[in-house]
PDB file of C-alpha atoms in Angstrom:
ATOM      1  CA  UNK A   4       0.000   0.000   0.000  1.00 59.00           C
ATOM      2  CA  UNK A   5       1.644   3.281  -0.896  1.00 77.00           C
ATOM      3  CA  UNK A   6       0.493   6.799   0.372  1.00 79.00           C
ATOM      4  CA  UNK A   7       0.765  10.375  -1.391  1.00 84.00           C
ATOM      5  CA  UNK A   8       1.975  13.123   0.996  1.00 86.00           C
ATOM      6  CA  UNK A   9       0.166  16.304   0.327  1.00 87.00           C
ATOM      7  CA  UNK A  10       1.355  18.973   2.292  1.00 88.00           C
ATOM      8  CA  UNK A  11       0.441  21.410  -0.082  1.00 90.00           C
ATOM      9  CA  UNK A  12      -3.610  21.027   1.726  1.00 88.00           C
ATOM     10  CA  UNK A  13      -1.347  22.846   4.588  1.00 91.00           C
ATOM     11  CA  UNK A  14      -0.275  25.605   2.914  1.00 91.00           C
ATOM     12  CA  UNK A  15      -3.162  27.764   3.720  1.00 92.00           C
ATOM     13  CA  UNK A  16      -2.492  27.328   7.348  1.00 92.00           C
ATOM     14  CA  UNK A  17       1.109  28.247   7.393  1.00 90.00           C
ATOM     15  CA  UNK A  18      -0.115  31.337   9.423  1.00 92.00           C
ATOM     16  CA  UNK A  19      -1.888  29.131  12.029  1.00 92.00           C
ATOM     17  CA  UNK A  20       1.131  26.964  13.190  1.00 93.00           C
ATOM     18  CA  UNK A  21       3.444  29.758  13.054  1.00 93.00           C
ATOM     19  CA  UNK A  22       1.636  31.307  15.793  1.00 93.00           C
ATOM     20  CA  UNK A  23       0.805  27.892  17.559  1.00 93.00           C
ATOM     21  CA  UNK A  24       4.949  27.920  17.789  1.00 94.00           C
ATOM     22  CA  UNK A  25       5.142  31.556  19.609  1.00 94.00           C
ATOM     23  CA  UNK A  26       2.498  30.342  21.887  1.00 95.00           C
ATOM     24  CA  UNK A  27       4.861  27.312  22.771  1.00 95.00           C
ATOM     25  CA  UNK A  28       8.110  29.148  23.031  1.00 94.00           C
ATOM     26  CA  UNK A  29       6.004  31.432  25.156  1.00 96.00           C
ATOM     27  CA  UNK A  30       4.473  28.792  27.047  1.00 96.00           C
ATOM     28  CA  UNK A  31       7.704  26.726  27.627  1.00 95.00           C
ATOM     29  CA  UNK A  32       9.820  29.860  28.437  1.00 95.00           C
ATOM     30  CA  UNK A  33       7.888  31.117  31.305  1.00 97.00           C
ATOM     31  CA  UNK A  34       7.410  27.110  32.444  1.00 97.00           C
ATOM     32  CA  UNK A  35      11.263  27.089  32.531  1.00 96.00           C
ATOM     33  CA  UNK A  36      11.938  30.136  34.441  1.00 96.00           C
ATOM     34  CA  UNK A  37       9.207  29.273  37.135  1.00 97.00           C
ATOM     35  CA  UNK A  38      10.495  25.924  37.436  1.00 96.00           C
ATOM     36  CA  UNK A  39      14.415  27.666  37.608  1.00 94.00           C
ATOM     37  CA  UNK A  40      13.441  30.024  40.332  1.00 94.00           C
ATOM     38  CA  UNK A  41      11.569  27.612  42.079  1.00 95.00           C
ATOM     39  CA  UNK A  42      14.483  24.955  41.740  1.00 93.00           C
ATOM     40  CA  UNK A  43      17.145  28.105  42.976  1.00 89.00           C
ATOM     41  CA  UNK A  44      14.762  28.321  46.414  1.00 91.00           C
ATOM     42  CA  UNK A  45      13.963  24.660  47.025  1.00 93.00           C
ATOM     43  CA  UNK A  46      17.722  23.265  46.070  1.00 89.00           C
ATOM     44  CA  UNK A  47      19.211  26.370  48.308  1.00 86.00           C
ATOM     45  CA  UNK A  48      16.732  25.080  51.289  1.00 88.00           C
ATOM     46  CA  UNK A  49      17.591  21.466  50.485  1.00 88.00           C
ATOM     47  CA  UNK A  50      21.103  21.981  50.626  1.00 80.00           C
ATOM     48  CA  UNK A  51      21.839  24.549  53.315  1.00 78.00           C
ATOM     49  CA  UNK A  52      19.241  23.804  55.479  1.00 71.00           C
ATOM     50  CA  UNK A  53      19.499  20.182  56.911  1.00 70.00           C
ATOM     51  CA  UNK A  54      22.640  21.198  59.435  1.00 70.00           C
ATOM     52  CA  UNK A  55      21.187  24.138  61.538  1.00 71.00           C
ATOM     53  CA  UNK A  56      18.289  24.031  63.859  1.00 71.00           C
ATOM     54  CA  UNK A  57      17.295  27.280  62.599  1.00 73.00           C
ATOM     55  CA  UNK A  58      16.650  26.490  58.604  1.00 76.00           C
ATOM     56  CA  UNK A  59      15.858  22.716  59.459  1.00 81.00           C
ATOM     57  CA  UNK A  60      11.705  23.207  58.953  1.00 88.00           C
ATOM     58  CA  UNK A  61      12.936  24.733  55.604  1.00 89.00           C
ATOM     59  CA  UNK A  62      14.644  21.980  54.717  1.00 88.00           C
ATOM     60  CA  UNK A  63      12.058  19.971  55.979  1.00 91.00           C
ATOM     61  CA  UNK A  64       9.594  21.328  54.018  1.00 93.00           C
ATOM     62  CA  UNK A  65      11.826  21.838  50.641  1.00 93.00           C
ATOM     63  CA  UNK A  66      12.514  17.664  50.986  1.00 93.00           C
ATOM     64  CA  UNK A  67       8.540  17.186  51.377  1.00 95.00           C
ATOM     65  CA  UNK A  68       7.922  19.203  47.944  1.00 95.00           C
ATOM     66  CA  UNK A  69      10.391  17.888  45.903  1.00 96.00           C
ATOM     67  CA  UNK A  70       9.510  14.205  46.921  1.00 95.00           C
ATOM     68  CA  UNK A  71       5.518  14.923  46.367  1.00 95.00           C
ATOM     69  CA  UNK A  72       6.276  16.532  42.910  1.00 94.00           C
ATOM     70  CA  UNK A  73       8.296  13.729  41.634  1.00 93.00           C
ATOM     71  CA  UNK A  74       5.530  11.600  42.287  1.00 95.00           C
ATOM     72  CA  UNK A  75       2.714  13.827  40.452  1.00 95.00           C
ATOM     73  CA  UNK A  76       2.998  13.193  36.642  1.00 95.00           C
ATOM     74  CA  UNK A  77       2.813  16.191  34.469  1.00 95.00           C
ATOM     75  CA  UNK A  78      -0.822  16.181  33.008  1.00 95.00           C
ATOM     76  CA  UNK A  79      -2.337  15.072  36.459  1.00 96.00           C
ATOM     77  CA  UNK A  80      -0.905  18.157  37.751  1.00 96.00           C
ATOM     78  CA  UNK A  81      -2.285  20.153  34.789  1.00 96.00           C
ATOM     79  CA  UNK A  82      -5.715  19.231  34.900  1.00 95.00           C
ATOM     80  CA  UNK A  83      -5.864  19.272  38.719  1.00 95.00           C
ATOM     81  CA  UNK A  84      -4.713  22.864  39.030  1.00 95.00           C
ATOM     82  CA  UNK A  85      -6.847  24.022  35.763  1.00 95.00           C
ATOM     83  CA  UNK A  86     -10.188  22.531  37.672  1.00 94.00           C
ATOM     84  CA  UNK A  87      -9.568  22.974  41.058  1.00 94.00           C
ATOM     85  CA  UNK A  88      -7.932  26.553  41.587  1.00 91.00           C
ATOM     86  CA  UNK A  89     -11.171  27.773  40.744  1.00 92.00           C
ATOM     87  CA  UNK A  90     -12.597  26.246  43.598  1.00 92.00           C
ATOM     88  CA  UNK A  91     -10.475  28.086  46.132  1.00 90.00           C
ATOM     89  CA  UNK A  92     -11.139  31.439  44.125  1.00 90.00           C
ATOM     90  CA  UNK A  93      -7.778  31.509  41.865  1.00 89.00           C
ATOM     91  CA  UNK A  94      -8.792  32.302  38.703  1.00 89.00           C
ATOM     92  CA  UNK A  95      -6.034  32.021  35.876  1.00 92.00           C
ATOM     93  CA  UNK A  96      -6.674  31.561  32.624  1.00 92.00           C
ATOM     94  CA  UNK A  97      -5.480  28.365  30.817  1.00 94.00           C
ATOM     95  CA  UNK A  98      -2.433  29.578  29.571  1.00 95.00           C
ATOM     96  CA  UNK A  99      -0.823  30.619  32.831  1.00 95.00           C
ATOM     97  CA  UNK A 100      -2.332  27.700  34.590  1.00 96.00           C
ATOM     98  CA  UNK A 101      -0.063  25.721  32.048  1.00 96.00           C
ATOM     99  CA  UNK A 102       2.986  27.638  32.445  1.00 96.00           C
ATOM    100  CA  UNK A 103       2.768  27.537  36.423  1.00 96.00           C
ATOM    101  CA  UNK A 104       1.922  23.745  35.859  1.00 96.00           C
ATOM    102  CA  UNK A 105       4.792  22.819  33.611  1.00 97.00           C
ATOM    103  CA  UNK A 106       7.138  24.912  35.706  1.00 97.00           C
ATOM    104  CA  UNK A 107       6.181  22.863  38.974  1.00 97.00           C
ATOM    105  CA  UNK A 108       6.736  20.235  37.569  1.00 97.00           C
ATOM    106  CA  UNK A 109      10.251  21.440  36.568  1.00 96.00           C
ATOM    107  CA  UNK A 110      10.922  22.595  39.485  1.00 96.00           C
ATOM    108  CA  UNK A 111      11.675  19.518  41.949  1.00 96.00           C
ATOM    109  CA  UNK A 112      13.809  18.338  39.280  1.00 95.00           C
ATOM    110  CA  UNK A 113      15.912  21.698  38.826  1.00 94.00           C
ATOM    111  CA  UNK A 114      16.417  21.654  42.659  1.00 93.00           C
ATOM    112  CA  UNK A 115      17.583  18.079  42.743  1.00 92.00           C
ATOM    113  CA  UNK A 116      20.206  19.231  39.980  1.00 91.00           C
ATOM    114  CA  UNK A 117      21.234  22.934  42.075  1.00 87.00           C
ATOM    115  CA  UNK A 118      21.190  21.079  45.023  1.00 87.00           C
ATOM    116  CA  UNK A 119      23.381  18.497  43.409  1.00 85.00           C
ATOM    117  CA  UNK A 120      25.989  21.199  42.244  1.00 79.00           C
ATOM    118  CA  UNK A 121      26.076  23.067  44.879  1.00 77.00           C
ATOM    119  CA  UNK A 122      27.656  20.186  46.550  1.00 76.00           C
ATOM    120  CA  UNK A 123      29.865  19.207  44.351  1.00 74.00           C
ATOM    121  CA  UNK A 124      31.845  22.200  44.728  1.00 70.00           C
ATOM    122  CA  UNK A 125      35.191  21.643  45.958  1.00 69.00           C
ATOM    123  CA  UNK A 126      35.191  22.850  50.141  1.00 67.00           C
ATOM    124  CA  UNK A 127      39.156  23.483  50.288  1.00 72.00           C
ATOM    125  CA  UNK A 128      38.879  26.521  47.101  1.00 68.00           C
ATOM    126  CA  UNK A 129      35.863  28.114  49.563  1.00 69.00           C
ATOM    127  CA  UNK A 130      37.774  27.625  52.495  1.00 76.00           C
ATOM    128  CA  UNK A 131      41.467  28.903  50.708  1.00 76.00           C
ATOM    129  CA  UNK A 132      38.681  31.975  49.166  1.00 71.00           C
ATOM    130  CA  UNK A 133      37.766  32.672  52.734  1.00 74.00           C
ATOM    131  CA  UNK A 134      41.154  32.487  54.184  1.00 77.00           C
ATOM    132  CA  UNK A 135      42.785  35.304  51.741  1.00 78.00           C
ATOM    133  CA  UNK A 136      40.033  38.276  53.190  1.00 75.00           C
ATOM    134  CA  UNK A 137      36.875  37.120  51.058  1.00 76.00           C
ATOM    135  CA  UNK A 138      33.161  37.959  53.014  1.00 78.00           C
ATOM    136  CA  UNK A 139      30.671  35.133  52.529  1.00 72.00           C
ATOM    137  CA  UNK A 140      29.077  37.052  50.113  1.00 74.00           C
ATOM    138  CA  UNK A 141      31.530  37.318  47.644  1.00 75.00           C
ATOM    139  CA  UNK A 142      32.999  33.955  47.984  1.00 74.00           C
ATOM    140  CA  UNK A 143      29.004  32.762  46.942  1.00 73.00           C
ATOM    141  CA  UNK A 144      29.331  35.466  43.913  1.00 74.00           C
ATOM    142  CA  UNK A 145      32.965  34.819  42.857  1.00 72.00           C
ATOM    143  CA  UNK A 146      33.394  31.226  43.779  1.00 72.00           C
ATOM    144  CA  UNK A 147      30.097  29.187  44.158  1.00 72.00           C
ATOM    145  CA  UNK A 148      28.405  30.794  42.057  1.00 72.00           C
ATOM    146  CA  UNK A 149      29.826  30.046  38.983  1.00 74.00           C
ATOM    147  CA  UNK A 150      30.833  26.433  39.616  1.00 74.00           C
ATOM    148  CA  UNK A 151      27.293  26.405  40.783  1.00 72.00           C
ATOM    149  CA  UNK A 152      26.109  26.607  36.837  1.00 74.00           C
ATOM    150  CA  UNK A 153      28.792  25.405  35.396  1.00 75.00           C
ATOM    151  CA  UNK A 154      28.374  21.853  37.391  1.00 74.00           C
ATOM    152  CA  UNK A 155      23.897  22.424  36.863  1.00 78.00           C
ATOM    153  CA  UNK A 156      23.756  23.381  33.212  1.00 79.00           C
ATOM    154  CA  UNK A 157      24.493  20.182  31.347  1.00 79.00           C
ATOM    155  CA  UNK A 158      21.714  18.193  32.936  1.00 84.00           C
ATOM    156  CA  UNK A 159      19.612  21.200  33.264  1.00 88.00           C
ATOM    157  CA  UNK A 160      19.098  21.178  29.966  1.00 86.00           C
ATOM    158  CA  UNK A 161      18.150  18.038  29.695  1.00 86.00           C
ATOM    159  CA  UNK A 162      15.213  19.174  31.699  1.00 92.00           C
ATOM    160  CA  UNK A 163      14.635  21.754  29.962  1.00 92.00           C
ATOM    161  CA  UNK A 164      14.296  19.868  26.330  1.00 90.00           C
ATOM    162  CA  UNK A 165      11.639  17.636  28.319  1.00 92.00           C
ATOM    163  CA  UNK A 166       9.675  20.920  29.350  1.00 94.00           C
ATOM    164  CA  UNK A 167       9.570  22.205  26.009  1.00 93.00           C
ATOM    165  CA  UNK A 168       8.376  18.755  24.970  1.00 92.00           C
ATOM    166  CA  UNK A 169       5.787  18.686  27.945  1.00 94.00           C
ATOM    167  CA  UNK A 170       4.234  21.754  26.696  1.00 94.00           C
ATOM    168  CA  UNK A 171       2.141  19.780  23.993  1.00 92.00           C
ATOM    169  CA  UNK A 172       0.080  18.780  27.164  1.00 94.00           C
ATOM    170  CA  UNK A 173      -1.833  21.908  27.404  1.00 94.00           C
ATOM    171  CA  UNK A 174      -3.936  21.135  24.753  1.00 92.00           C
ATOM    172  CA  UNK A 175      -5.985  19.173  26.867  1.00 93.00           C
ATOM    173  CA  UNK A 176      -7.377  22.267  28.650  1.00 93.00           C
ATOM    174  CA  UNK A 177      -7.598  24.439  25.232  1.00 89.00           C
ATOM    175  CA  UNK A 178      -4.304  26.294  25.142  1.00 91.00           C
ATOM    176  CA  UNK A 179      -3.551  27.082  21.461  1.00 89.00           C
ATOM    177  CA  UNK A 180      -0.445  25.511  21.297  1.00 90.00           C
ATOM    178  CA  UNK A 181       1.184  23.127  18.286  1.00 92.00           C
ATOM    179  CA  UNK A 182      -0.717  20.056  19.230  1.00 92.00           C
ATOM    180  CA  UNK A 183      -3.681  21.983  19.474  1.00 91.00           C
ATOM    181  CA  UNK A 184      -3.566  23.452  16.615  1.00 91.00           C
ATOM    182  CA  UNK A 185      -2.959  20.659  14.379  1.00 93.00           C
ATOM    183  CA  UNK A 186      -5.889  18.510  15.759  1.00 91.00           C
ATOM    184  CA  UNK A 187      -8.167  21.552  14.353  1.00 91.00           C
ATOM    185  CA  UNK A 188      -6.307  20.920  11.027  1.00 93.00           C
ATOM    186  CA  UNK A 189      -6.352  17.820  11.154  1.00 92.00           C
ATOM    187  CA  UNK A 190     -10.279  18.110  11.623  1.00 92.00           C
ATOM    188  CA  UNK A 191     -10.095  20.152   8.730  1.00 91.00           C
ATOM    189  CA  UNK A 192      -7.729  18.706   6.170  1.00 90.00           C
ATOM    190  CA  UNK A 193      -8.077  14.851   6.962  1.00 90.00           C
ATOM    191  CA  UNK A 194      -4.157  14.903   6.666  1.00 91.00           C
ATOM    192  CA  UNK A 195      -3.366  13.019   9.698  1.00 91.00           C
ATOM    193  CA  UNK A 196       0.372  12.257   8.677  1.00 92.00           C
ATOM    194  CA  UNK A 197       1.050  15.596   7.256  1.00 92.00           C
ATOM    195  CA  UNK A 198       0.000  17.264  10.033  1.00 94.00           C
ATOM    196  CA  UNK A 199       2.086  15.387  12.435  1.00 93.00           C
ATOM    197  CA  UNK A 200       4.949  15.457  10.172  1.00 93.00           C
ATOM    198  CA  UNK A 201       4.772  19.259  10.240  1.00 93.00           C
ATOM    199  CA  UNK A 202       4.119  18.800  14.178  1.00 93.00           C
ATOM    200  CA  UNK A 203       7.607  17.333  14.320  1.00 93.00           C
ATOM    201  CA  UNK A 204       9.421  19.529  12.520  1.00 93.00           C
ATOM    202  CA  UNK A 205       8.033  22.674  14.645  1.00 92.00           C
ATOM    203  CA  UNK A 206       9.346  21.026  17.399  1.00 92.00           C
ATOM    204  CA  UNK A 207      12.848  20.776  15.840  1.00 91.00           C
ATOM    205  CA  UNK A 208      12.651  24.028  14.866  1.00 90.00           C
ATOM    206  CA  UNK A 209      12.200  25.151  18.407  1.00 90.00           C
ATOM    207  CA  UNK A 210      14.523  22.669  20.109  1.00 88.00           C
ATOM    208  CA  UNK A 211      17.807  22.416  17.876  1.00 89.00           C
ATOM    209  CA  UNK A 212      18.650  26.144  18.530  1.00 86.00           C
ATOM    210  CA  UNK A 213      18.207  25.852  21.871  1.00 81.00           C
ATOM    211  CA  UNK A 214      19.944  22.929  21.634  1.00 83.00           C
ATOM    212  CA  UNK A 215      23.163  24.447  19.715  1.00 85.00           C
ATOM    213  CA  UNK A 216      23.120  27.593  22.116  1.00 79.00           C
ATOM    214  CA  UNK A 217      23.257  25.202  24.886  1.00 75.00           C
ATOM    215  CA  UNK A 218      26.311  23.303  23.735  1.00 76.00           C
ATOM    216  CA  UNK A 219      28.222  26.206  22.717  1.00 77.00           C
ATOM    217  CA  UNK A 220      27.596  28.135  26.565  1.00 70.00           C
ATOM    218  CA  UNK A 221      28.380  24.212  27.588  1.00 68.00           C
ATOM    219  CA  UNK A 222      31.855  24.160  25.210  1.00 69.00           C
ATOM    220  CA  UNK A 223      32.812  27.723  26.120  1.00 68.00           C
ATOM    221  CA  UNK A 224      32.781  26.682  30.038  1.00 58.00           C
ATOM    222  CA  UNK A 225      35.158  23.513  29.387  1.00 53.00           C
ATOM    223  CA  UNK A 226      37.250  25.222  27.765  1.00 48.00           C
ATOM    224  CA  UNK A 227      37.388  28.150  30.485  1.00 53.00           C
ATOM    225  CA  UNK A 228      37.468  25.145  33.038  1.00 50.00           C
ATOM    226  CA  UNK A 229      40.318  23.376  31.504  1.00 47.00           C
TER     227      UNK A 229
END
């Protein structure tokens, strides 16, 4: 059985998906910074909190997030905060409900990674930093800061490919995003494949540059490191 691609029954809605793809850059950029500033907070608490009696319900509390929100899959998340926040009197619309979805979902995973490099930072530089006249402060801005995202931005963006991925799941409460989109045309073309070959390659087109500016950031730090 052989099939005839006709993506030329697309043309017409050229206009359409291009803005379906600034609705997901949108959508996944905001989702990523939530889930980065939340994953700054919680992998701080996680990390710095567990020794002092002080910072310890932090810490507490930071550990009790990040272990719930690993266990709450994506979409369940979505759909629970799009139906429920109502109920308590939030009202967002869809599209924020998404972003602030996808970027809690981020988040625990972000924190795991901070808190991760944060502790792989070598203690005798910090020490030797604090021993020539450094404050605290600066040896966190000069010192572990740096090796901070240096040691968190490889798999960060691993996490971040997977958000911008993730953001096909709010379609399901009506955000006009690429999925979304090309289930209308679909409904009004009958060009199934088509559509999700097209579906692919707006993905690509939104991933592979963020992709390549990752790598070279990534490539420039080695080589600073080395």
């Amino acid at each position: 059985m052989s099939y005839q691609f006709d993506f030329l029954a697309l043309w017409e809605y050229r206009g359409v998906f291009l803005k379906s793809i600034w609705v997901t850059i949108q959508l996944s950029a905001l989702s990523i910074l939530i889930g980065t500033v939340l994953g700054i907070l919680i992998g701080l608490g996680r990390h710095y909190g567990k020794n002092r009696k002080l910072t310890y319900p932090i810490w507490s509390f930071c550990t009790l997030y990040v272990y719930i929100q690993l266990a709450i899959p994506a979409l369940v998340l979505l759909v629970w905060m799009y139906y429920c926040l109502p109920l308590f009197g939030i009202q967002i619309d869809a599209f924020w409900t998404a972003a602030l979805a996808l970027g809690i979902n981020l988040s625990p995973f972000a924190a795991e990674i901070f808190r991760s490099g944060l502790s792989n930072i070598p203690g005798g530089e910090l020490q030797a930093a604090r021993a020539t006249g450094y404050t605290p402060a600066q040896v966190f801005i000069h010192f572990s800061l740096p090796q901070f995202f240096r040691n968190s931005m490889p798999p960060l963006m691993g996490q971040y490919y997977t958000t911008v991925k993730l953001s096909s799941l709010a379609s399901v409460i009506g955000v006009f995003e690429i999925i979304n989109t090309s289930q209308e045309v679909i409904n009004a073309t009958y060009k199934t494949l088509e559509v999700y070959t097209v579906v692919a390659l707006c993905y690509a087109l939104i991933v592979i540059p963020f992709a390549i500016v990752a790598k070279r950031y990534e490539d420039r730090h080695l080589i600073q490191r080395v």
